[in-house]
Amino acid sequence: MRAVEYKGHRTFDVVDREVIAPRPGEVQVSVAYVGLCGTDLHVYLGDMDQRVGSDAVIGHEMSGRVAAVGEGVDAFRTGQKVTVLPTRYCGTCRACLQGHSNVCYNMDFIGLDSPGALQELWNVPADLVVPLDEAVALRDAALIEPLTVAVHDVRRGRVAPGDVVLVIGGGPIGILISLVAQAAGGDVLLSEPEAARRRAASDLGIATIDPITEDLAAIIDAKVPGGHGADVVFEVSGSAAGSETAVANTSARGRLVQVAIHAQKREVDLHRFFWRELEMYGARLYHKNDMVGAAELIRDEKIPADRLITSVAPMEDTTAAFEELHQGNAMKILIEVAGDRD
Amino acid sequence: MRAVEYKGHRTFDVVDREVIAPRPGEVQVSVAYVGLCGTDLHVYLGDMDQRVGSDAVIGHEMSGRVAAVGEGVDAFRTGQKVTVLPTRYCGTCRACLQGHSNVCYNMDFIGLDSPGALQELWNVPADLVVPLDEAVALRDAALIEPLTVAVHDVRRGRVAPGDVVLVIGGGPIGILISLVAQAAGGDVLLSEPEAARRRAASDLGIATIDPITEDLAAIIDAKVPGGHGADVVFEVSGSAAGSETAVANTSARGRLVQVAIHAQKREVDLHRFFWRELEMYGARLYHKNDMVGAAELIRDEKIPADRLITSVAPMEDTTAAFEELHQGNAMKILIEVAGDRD
């Protein structure tokens, strides 16, 4: 079978690999599409060489069909459309014992710590496989994993109908959070300084604001006179300015969800946390149920998945696809592995 | 009647004031004892001159008996022991409408924004009066208000039996939080660099640690091997080092309660919030139900109120009492107004 291997030096090559039969408890998935995300881009750029090693097969956003099942697996039938939760947690650490397997202290993230989806036949533990409705297009289904992140984030922020929601940062995750929060009934405003990103969000029906030239606080206050802030704020920018804006625009008892990765410490107005009883929630990865929720949003066409896909490239063009992603103008690039042959 | 007036320049004088009858909906309380707190100390030091104005009567930690009731008040009888919730919220702002009256945007804090308890006969809205069990000593009951803060904080952190709890900062509020968290079943460790404060906490049955000379992380890890942090952390120090320690020692999905007032912004490791899905909760003031809970803790002798009282001074010695408080060695100083004459 064919697989895409990371060769270092910003290079991915298609290689031929021996097919391995699924072991007991595993499902062998015929991979249809693989989405490339920001973490994968870090692999491409060489930032994660030590973690992924040489000749690694990465990829964790995917869709496919069941090709075969290992011994003892009876919940799946061959040909069934599926996606995969790429988190193998230990089940024995304190975080897992408390039910927080998404922050397992010994997490094996599939596609980074173990082989990922950029291969024709991919063996994964059956309990991480999520069945999909046959009506869902496999192209769209490759967006379920990033959407799962957004579903988890929005649940973490407990967005309720009528809540004023501020999303800071209009990259792919910020846009997905905006869409999921809107689907949850939130009155969403996306703050993003780059005009191209604002246009893309606007085209998807998301209200946007330029935090550099517009008065964010006044616009939020106009939505809820005297509210002095949004009910829920998502910090997805990873910037010092975004962090500052987030704390400054959260209402009394409002919920600030930390989605972005901040590479350095940030100055935080803790007095405001005290004075307004603000709440801040870190949000990382997801639970299986978040993926079930994301699959339902795609199935029910609550999220315009097809409009989020910038381009689809064949396996041979993986390196070029990463370079395109690196340029920063793409929303979501998919690699077609088997595609949807049925 | 006699009242203590703030005269500016670190001076409080006893003056004679006309008795005002309670208006409709008010209760007139014969004040027994008034506790002095850190906020009152800021008044003494002149930091709040603009807010309190001249000839102000301050004081919001108190106990007393009902002296008279205004028209329409039938829930109280003369002579009944009571304490008072010193927060008059507007009831109409968004925070109030959402049930978060403790962070009301238009809060009138009685004893700062309007006349307080350092007077013999004090008129307060009946709905802020909390009845006390006759068996509770009025001296002890003067501690109910600061204990209410601690009850609110512990509830904000959702301390459950068996939770490993880290309290950072061993001042009066840190000690009360430690005691309330212990009463809630928490396995409490109090971190405090000053030896005298550690001794005082130790004498009250609280396990303490010196964060300068001892290895806090190792001690917490020994309580919960592989837990990598406390389930609940209370930041009560207001210091940069305390804030750093708090974030660094909160377990995955742990709850960090911001109790202290941080006068300046602090550098916060937001990456850790993301990675471990930490939660941070600002905590300010309280709800009436927190005061009911605090009164029950005193009534049931779950908190050794008498051992927390450093000294009791007559009204004439208020200035000297503040100077003693300013020296920093007192846990709780009470001013005796009527005392407990029955």
XYZ file of C-alpha atoms in Angstrom:
684
model
C 0.000 0.000 0.000
C 0.996 3.631 -0.397
C 1.853 5.870 2.515
C 3.185 9.425 2.900
C 6.347 9.569 4.986
C 7.881 12.636 6.592
C 11.519 12.779 5.466
C 12.598 15.915 7.352
C 13.719 19.132 5.625
C 10.151 20.131 4.678
C 9.698 17.016 2.583
C 7.010 14.339 2.408
C 7.459 11.346 0.066
C 5.032 8.680 -1.068
C 6.456 5.238 -0.287
C 5.252 1.687 -0.598
C 4.627 -0.065 2.699
C 3.645 -3.585 3.574
C 0.024 -4.019 4.581
C -0.326 -5.076 8.206
C -3.458 -6.997 9.167
C -5.509 -5.474 12.016
C -4.674 -7.010 15.379
C -7.358 -8.149 17.825
C -9.445 -5.144 18.872
C -8.362 -3.073 15.887
C -10.174 -1.742 12.865
C -8.385 -1.380 9.517
C -9.579 1.797 7.854
C -9.290 2.526 4.165
C -8.423 6.222 4.450
C -10.345 8.501 2.078
C -9.191 12.050 2.930
C -6.734 13.555 5.410
C -6.878 17.188 6.494
C -3.706 19.135 7.274
C -3.719 21.237 10.423
C -1.510 23.723 12.216
C 0.181 21.015 14.271
C 1.010 19.074 11.099
C 2.464 22.306 9.744
C 4.811 22.391 12.741
C 5.974 18.906 11.730
C 6.547 20.135 8.168
C 8.552 23.089 9.461
C 10.769 20.745 11.478
C 9.648 22.000 14.906
C 8.637 18.520 16.062
C 11.411 16.364 14.580
C 12.342 14.920 17.944
C 8.751 13.952 18.765
C 7.722 12.391 15.454
C 11.058 10.791 14.483
C 12.153 9.846 10.965
C 9.985 8.262 8.234
C 6.899 9.127 10.298
C 3.390 8.819 8.892
C 1.416 11.732 10.327
C -2.199 12.879 9.882
C -5.048 12.838 12.368
C -7.944 14.618 10.583
C -9.486 11.998 8.349
C -12.406 10.104 6.952
C -12.587 6.635 5.473
C -14.319 3.311 5.303
C -13.829 0.164 7.310
C -11.610 -2.198 5.261
C -11.318 -5.043 7.767
C -11.700 -5.730 11.466
C -9.464 -7.590 13.890
C -10.489 -10.411 16.184
C -13.174 -9.522 18.694
C -14.416 -6.425 16.853
C -18.083 -6.760 15.984
C -19.350 -3.190 16.175
C -18.261 -2.346 12.619
C -18.961 -3.761 9.165
C -16.746 -3.551 6.100
C -17.451 -0.538 3.886
C -18.942 1.519 6.705
C -18.018 5.216 6.734
C -16.012 6.205 9.804
C -13.686 8.754 11.326
C -11.204 8.251 14.147
C -10.603 9.939 17.493
C -6.810 10.283 17.411
C -6.219 10.235 21.170
C -5.069 7.081 22.906
C -5.207 7.827 26.649
C -3.722 5.640 29.386
C -6.857 5.163 31.471
C -4.864 4.864 34.688
C -3.449 8.322 35.479
C -5.280 10.623 37.858
C -6.677 12.757 35.016
C -8.099 9.651 33.306
C -9.465 8.270 36.579
C -11.295 11.550 37.111
C -12.860 11.285 33.652
C -10.608 13.840 31.991
C -8.981 11.513 29.469
C -8.525 14.423 27.057
C -5.797 15.749 29.356
C -4.329 12.304 30.151
C -0.833 12.679 31.583
C 0.437 9.908 29.277
C -1.412 10.741 26.088
C -0.439 8.991 22.851
C -1.620 11.357 20.149
C -2.097 9.265 17.042
C -0.566 10.892 13.984
C 2.280 12.348 16.028
C 3.252 9.854 18.735
C 2.174 6.836 16.668
C 1.399 6.290 12.950
C -1.261 8.547 11.461
C -3.747 8.575 8.627
C -1.583 9.473 5.620
C -1.609 5.851 4.387
C -4.067 3.748 2.432
C -4.787 1.189 5.145
C -4.588 2.409 8.726
C -5.032 0.196 11.790
C -6.569 1.873 14.827
C -8.120 0.694 18.116
C -11.809 -0.039 17.549
C -12.876 2.050 20.538
C -11.510 5.173 18.848
C -13.545 4.631 15.664
C -16.663 6.789 15.259
C -19.276 5.527 12.775
C -20.702 8.033 10.291
C -23.991 8.322 8.513
C -23.744 6.919 4.961
C -25.211 10.183 3.623
C -22.213 12.227 4.794
C -19.690 12.985 2.033
C -16.245 11.636 2.945
C -14.642 14.926 1.860
C -16.776 16.812 4.376
C -16.173 14.131 7.000
C -12.442 14.918 6.982
C -13.408 18.129 8.771
C -14.979 16.331 11.707
C -11.784 16.237 13.807
C -11.092 20.004 13.742
C -14.800 20.550 14.250
C -14.566 18.261 17.280
C -12.039 20.681 18.783
C -14.534 23.504 18.279
C -17.406 21.474 19.746
C -15.302 20.733 22.826
C -14.340 24.401 23.170
C -17.939 25.620 22.865
C -19.117 23.032 25.404
C -16.288 24.119 27.716
C -17.653 27.672 27.459
C -21.234 26.442 28.049
C -22.582 28.667 25.245
C -26.342 28.997 25.686
C -28.951 30.523 23.362
C -28.763 34.309 23.500
C -25.256 34.447 24.958
C -23.086 37.186 23.523
C -19.974 35.371 22.311
C -16.651 36.971 21.368
C -14.155 34.893 19.376
C -10.659 36.379 19.209
C -8.690 35.116 16.215
C -10.120 34.205 12.803
C -7.998 31.214 11.781
C -9.623 27.851 10.971
C -10.308 26.981 14.627
C -11.648 30.470 15.395
C -14.018 30.180 12.434
C -15.164 26.696 13.451
C -15.743 27.882 17.027
C -17.770 30.805 15.659
C -19.919 28.480 13.559
C -20.451 25.963 16.382
C -21.245 28.750 18.851
C -23.795 30.150 16.364
C -25.299 26.683 15.976
C -25.594 26.622 19.796
C -27.601 29.849 19.691
C -24.821 32.279 20.537
C -24.760 35.860 19.225
C -21.226 35.658 17.844
C -18.700 38.386 17.029
C -15.327 37.372 15.572
C -12.399 39.728 16.153
C -9.629 39.408 13.550
C -7.164 42.055 12.353
C -6.511 40.504 8.900
C -8.984 41.652 6.241
C -8.778 38.430 4.179
C -9.683 36.323 7.170
C -12.533 38.659 8.091
C -13.878 38.373 4.543
C -13.701 34.570 4.674
C -15.568 34.564 7.978
C -18.089 37.088 6.683
C -18.774 34.898 3.657
C -19.654 32.097 6.080
C -22.206 34.307 7.832
C -20.085 35.301 10.824
C -20.206 38.891 12.109
C -16.660 40.249 12.274
C -14.789 43.205 13.702
C -11.348 44.683 13.117
C -9.962 45.176 16.645
C -7.405 47.696 15.346
C -9.797 50.204 13.789
C -13.126 49.464 15.507
C -14.203 49.884 19.137
C -14.771 46.310 20.284
C -15.977 47.198 23.783
C -18.534 49.691 22.452
C -19.889 47.179 19.927
C -20.300 44.511 22.598
C -21.854 47.021 24.984
C -24.353 47.953 22.279
C -25.447 44.298 22.115
C -26.050 44.202 25.862
C -26.370 47.729 27.247
C -24.675 47.837 30.631
C -23.437 44.312 30.197
C -19.846 45.439 30.070
C -18.603 42.421 28.157
C -19.417 39.185 26.401
C -20.885 36.198 28.211
C -18.348 33.865 26.654
C -14.971 34.755 25.124
C -12.742 32.380 23.166
C -9.036 33.316 22.989
C -7.872 31.672 19.761
C -5.215 34.181 18.667
C -2.332 33.117 20.889
C -1.182 36.742 21.010
C -0.544 39.079 23.925
C -3.031 41.569 22.473
C -5.668 38.854 22.082
C -5.212 37.741 25.659
C -5.542 41.321 26.899
C -8.682 41.863 24.803
C -10.197 38.633 26.088
C -9.890 39.536 29.773
C -10.987 43.135 29.177
C -14.182 42.106 27.354
C -15.539 39.317 29.538
C -18.658 40.252 31.508
C -19.112 39.684 35.233
C -19.132 35.917 35.805
C -18.337 35.512 32.092
C -16.409 32.522 30.790
C -13.075 32.924 29.026
C -11.998 29.801 27.149
C -8.255 29.502 26.471
C -8.016 27.674 23.169
C -4.793 29.082 21.711
C -1.299 27.956 22.489
C 0.561 30.816 24.136
C 4.265 30.117 23.688
C 5.148 32.555 26.453
C 3.615 33.797 29.677
C 1.128 36.630 29.383
C 0.374 39.547 31.668
C -3.105 38.926 33.027
C -5.294 41.362 34.945
C -6.041 39.101 37.917
C -7.745 41.953 39.744
C -10.450 41.868 37.096
C -10.835 38.122 37.642
C -11.446 38.838 41.329
C -13.639 41.895 40.881
C -15.957 40.386 38.262
C -15.620 36.761 39.311
C -14.424 35.935 35.811
C -13.917 32.296 34.967
C -11.145 30.980 32.725
C -11.207 27.499 31.252
C -8.334 25.834 29.463
C -9.608 23.759 26.549
C -7.564 21.029 24.893
C -8.535 18.226 22.543
C -11.850 16.529 23.165
C -13.838 13.554 24.351
C -15.343 10.945 22.028
C -18.742 12.478 22.613
C -17.488 15.780 21.202
C -16.660 13.929 17.974
C -20.114 12.385 17.901
C -21.513 15.912 18.240
C -19.271 17.190 15.437
C -20.349 14.331 13.151
C -23.978 15.253 13.826
C -23.332 18.910 12.948
C -21.840 17.817 9.608
C -24.633 15.306 8.966
C -27.305 17.907 9.745
C -25.543 20.494 7.556
C -25.261 22.954 10.445
C -21.671 23.575 9.341
C -20.933 24.310 5.628
C -18.049 21.818 5.478
C -17.615 21.981 1.703
C -17.121 25.749 1.840
C -14.314 25.363 4.363
C -12.234 23.164 2.059
C -9.753 25.276 0.087
C -8.304 22.505 -2.057
C -7.779 18.765 -2.352
C -4.343 17.446 -3.343
C -3.160 13.942 -4.245
C -0.730 12.142 -1.919
C 2.198 12.969 -4.217
C 1.602 16.686 -3.671
C 1.713 16.597 0.141
C 4.893 18.692 0.313
C 3.382 21.354 -1.959
C 0.163 21.271 0.040
C 2.109 22.017 3.225
C 3.890 24.875 1.491
C 0.490 26.277 0.487
C -0.713 25.896 4.082
C 2.446 27.643 5.262
C 1.628 30.656 3.072
C -1.345 31.162 5.388
C -4.170 31.784 2.930
C -5.754 28.331 2.962
C -8.612 27.450 5.287
C -8.410 23.665 4.976
C -6.362 21.561 2.560
C -7.165 17.885 2.193
C -4.934 15.105 0.914
C -6.882 12.567 -1.105
C -5.785 9.057 -0.201
C -8.431 6.661 -1.497
C -10.935 9.449 -2.009
C -14.573 8.466 -2.166
C -14.590 5.648 -4.693
C -18.058 4.394 -3.962
C -26.067 57.318 70.764
C -22.318 56.837 70.369
C -20.663 56.256 67.036
C -17.056 55.997 65.827
C -16.284 58.476 63.061
C -13.328 58.392 60.700
C -11.638 61.772 60.889
C -8.865 61.203 58.358
C -5.160 61.216 59.258
C -5.295 57.734 60.849
C -7.799 58.903 63.439
C -11.148 57.577 64.642
C -13.139 59.534 67.247
C -16.173 58.574 69.310
C -18.951 61.106 68.750
C -22.511 61.478 69.861
C -25.094 61.094 67.124
C -28.834 61.471 67.033
C -30.750 58.203 66.985
C -32.690 57.746 63.744
C -35.759 55.519 63.843
C -35.768 52.612 61.380
C -37.632 53.457 58.180
C -40.172 51.083 56.615
C -38.442 47.845 55.662
C -35.492 48.482 57.951
C -34.243 46.793 61.079
C -32.507 48.783 63.811
C -29.666 46.699 65.202
C -28.053 47.249 68.573
C -24.470 46.512 67.527
C -22.531 44.243 69.902
C -19.111 43.740 68.277
C -17.451 44.970 65.096
C -14.455 43.223 63.535
C -11.733 45.192 61.741
C -10.567 43.850 58.410
C -7.947 44.583 55.767
C -10.267 46.866 53.831
C -10.995 48.886 56.971
C -7.236 49.126 57.440
C -7.012 50.752 53.997
C -9.518 53.357 55.240
C -7.385 53.945 58.345
C -4.292 54.378 56.183
C -6.089 57.007 54.077
C -6.141 54.950 50.853
C -9.912 55.230 50.526
C -10.530 58.825 51.633
C -12.292 59.710 48.407
C -14.642 56.727 48.607
C -15.675 56.940 52.272
C -15.688 60.734 52.650
C -15.366 62.659 55.913
C -16.933 61.745 59.289
C -17.734 58.304 57.900
C -18.922 55.476 60.109
C -17.323 52.297 58.752
C -17.486 48.649 59.851
C -19.093 45.675 58.135
C -18.106 42.644 60.237
C -20.525 42.639 63.143
C -22.953 40.980 65.467
C -25.829 42.431 67.458
C -29.409 42.225 68.529
C -32.550 43.615 66.989
C -33.403 46.889 68.785
C -36.449 47.865 66.741
C -38.076 47.215 63.379
C -39.511 49.587 60.807
C -42.970 49.424 59.296
C -43.695 46.231 57.372
C -40.926 44.193 58.963
C -42.331 41.153 60.714
C -39.594 38.537 60.274
C -37.624 39.753 63.301
C -38.349 40.234 66.992
C -36.671 42.641 69.377
C -33.672 41.153 71.197
C -33.007 38.528 68.544
C -29.334 37.887 67.733
C -28.433 38.831 64.180
C -25.654 39.660 61.772
C -25.861 41.671 58.565
C -24.876 41.012 54.944
C -23.194 44.317 54.079
C -23.901 44.278 50.342
C -26.737 46.309 48.887
C -26.976 45.293 45.220
C -29.037 47.095 42.572
C -31.092 44.119 41.378
C -31.365 45.542 37.877
C -27.918 45.315 36.250
C -27.046 42.367 34.039
C -24.966 40.695 36.761
C -27.882 40.918 39.219
C -30.383 39.731 36.601
C -28.187 36.685 36.015
C -28.204 35.916 39.743
C -24.696 37.187 40.420
C -25.637 39.974 42.817
C -22.280 39.594 44.583
C -20.634 41.185 41.536
C -23.391 43.752 40.962
C -22.133 46.551 38.724
C -23.670 49.157 41.064
C -22.834 47.658 44.427
C -23.336 49.725 47.586
C -20.988 48.149 50.080
C -22.342 49.037 53.489
C -19.631 50.255 55.828
C -17.764 51.941 52.971
C -20.309 53.374 50.534
C -22.943 53.929 53.225
C -22.857 54.039 57.056
C -21.423 50.965 58.763
C -21.629 49.150 62.065
C -19.353 51.226 64.325
C -22.360 52.818 66.059
C -24.696 51.756 68.829
C -27.888 51.721 66.785
C -27.545 50.827 63.105
C -30.413 50.837 60.610
C -30.143 48.302 57.786
C -32.524 46.855 55.163
C -34.374 43.895 56.692
C -33.550 41.621 53.753
C -29.846 41.882 54.581
C -30.321 40.758 58.188
C -29.400 37.144 58.989
C -30.897 35.672 62.177
C -28.560 33.781 64.505
C -29.085 30.964 66.956
C -29.412 32.326 70.521
C -26.689 29.891 71.645
C -24.038 31.607 69.497
C -21.826 34.014 71.451
C -22.020 37.523 69.975
C -18.204 37.829 70.127
C -17.859 34.754 67.930
C -20.665 35.947 65.676
C -18.620 39.010 64.698
C -16.464 36.573 62.713
C -19.343 35.414 60.539
C -18.762 38.006 57.796
C -15.086 37.142 57.109
C -16.037 33.480 57.408
C -18.728 34.134 54.781
C -15.973 35.214 52.386
C -14.206 31.901 53.012
C -17.423 29.904 52.593
C -18.031 31.615 49.262
C -14.455 30.961 48.137
C -14.585 27.267 49.088
C -17.919 26.859 47.321
C -16.449 28.606 44.273
C -13.677 25.983 44.278
C -16.216 23.152 44.732
C -14.056 21.489 47.403
C -15.223 17.893 47.791
C -14.247 15.283 50.409
C -10.784 13.915 49.639
C -9.733 16.797 47.399
C -6.136 17.885 47.848
C -6.371 21.611 48.592
C -3.518 24.109 48.463
C -4.025 27.497 50.123
C -1.381 30.087 49.234
C -1.121 32.830 51.850
C -1.676 32.453 55.600
C -3.369 35.726 56.540
C -6.801 35.744 58.208
C -8.686 34.890 55.000
C -6.199 32.152 54.047
C -6.627 30.612 57.487
C -10.427 30.815 57.313
C -10.403 29.246 53.824
C -8.172 26.457 55.157
C -10.568 25.783 58.040
C -13.679 25.867 55.835
C -12.018 23.639 53.206
C -11.100 21.183 55.971
C -14.678 21.254 57.235
C -15.734 20.420 53.650
C -13.515 17.328 53.709
C -10.505 18.752 51.888
C -6.953 17.570 52.579
C -5.538 21.058 53.125
C -1.973 22.362 52.900
C -1.330 26.042 53.666
C 1.715 27.650 52.066
C 3.035 30.682 53.970
C 6.582 32.038 54.142
C 6.219 33.801 57.528
C 6.981 31.535 60.478
C 4.634 33.321 62.902
C 1.688 32.877 60.563
C 2.573 29.206 59.998
C 2.643 28.691 63.772
C -0.762 30.345 64.183
C -2.209 28.130 61.434
C -0.538 25.055 62.883
C -2.051 25.792 66.291
C -5.471 25.733 64.610
C -4.801 22.263 63.171
C -3.824 23.317 59.646
C -0.914 21.572 57.890
C 1.543 24.210 56.690
C 4.559 24.486 54.443
C 7.279 27.097 53.970
C 7.406 27.605 50.184
C 10.920 29.107 50.458
C 12.668 26.174 52.131
C 10.399 23.206 51.364
C 9.553 21.494 48.064
C 5.866 22.226 47.641
C 5.412 20.242 44.411
C 7.042 17.137 45.916
C 4.880 17.320 49.036
C 1.696 17.599 46.963
C 2.844 14.824 44.653
C 3.414 12.603 47.689
C -0.241 13.107 48.669
C -1.438 12.036 45.212
C 1.312 10.112 43.418
C 1.259 11.054 39.753
C -1.369 13.663 40.436
C 0.987 16.484 39.571
C -0.866 19.104 41.541
C -3.674 19.936 43.921
C -7.327 19.530 42.982
C -8.152 23.001 44.263
C -5.785 25.932 44.805
C -6.674 29.206 46.533
C -4.457 32.206 45.695
C -4.752 34.418 48.788
C -1.272 35.965 48.831
C -1.710 38.654 46.190
C 1.956 38.217 45.258
C 3.630 37.394 41.943
C 5.321 34.393 43.534
C 2.016 33.149 44.945
C 0.330 33.469 41.571
C 3.171 31.541 39.918
C 3.000 28.811 42.576
C -0.762 28.539 42.184
C -0.690 27.882 38.433
C 2.307 25.544 38.705
C 0.642 23.359 41.349
C -2.869 22.904 40.003
C -3.610 19.422 38.683
C -5.144 18.675 35.296
C -8.692 20.076 35.344
C -7.903 21.514 38.777
C -9.610 24.641 40.042
C -7.663 27.784 40.898
C -9.648 30.294 42.935
C -8.411 33.899 42.756
C -9.212 35.361 46.168
C -6.436 37.921 46.592
C -6.373 41.410 45.206
C -3.488 41.694 42.761
C -2.694 45.388 42.432
C -0.789 44.779 39.208
C -0.974 42.394 36.283
C 0.772 39.064 36.701
C 2.593 36.875 34.226
C 0.462 33.763 33.825
C 1.435 30.513 32.127
C -1.570 30.292 29.796
C -0.022 27.330 27.989
C -0.457 25.321 31.167
C -4.119 26.403 31.305
C -4.545 25.004 27.792
C -2.470 21.850 28.263
C -4.057 20.787 31.540
C -7.454 22.369 31.017
C -6.979 24.315 34.233
C -9.877 26.366 35.495
C -9.560 29.738 37.203
C -12.388 31.301 39.174
C -12.428 34.834 40.485
C -14.093 34.974 43.900
C -15.470 38.150 45.434
C -17.796 38.785 48.348
C -20.680 36.365 48.771
C -24.350 35.581 48.563
C -26.707 35.617 51.535
C -26.688 31.844 51.532
C -22.921 31.876 52.092
C -23.553 33.869 55.277
C -26.181 31.384 56.392
C -23.569 28.651 55.856
C -20.966 30.606 57.815
C -23.404 31.131 60.702
C -24.035 27.378 60.765
C -20.291 26.633 60.886
C -19.965 28.942 63.925
C -23.093 27.526 65.579
C -21.890 23.944 65.055
C -18.410 24.859 66.346
C -16.764 23.667 63.138
C -14.659 26.836 63.259
C -12.860 27.801 66.535
C -14.049 31.418 66.385
C -12.865 32.337 69.893
C -9.309 31.265 69.068
C -9.230 33.566 66.041
C -9.943 36.678 68.107
C -6.697 38.384 69.090
C -8.191 41.151 71.233
C -11.311 43.162 71.976
C -11.052 46.956 72.338
C -13.604 49.574 73.480
C -14.883 52.111 70.943
C -12.563 54.789 72.342
C -9.541 52.683 71.387
C -10.450 52.233 67.729
C -7.459 54.252 66.488
C -5.079 52.184 68.614
C -6.763 48.978 67.461
C -6.126 49.941 63.835
C -2.500 50.688 64.645
C -2.212 47.210 66.188
C -3.817 45.700 63.077
C -1.379 47.693 60.947
C 1.559 46.083 62.783
C 0.416 42.844 61.166
C 0.534 40.418 64.082
C -3.164 40.347 64.946
C -5.529 37.737 63.509
C -8.798 39.485 64.357
C -9.409 42.555 66.503
C -12.950 43.367 67.619
C -14.350 46.687 68.739
C -16.885 46.255 71.536
C -19.878 48.509 70.949
C -22.704 47.278 73.175
C -20.938 43.957 73.822
C -23.124 41.083 74.974
C -25.130 42.599 77.812
C -27.688 39.828 78.119
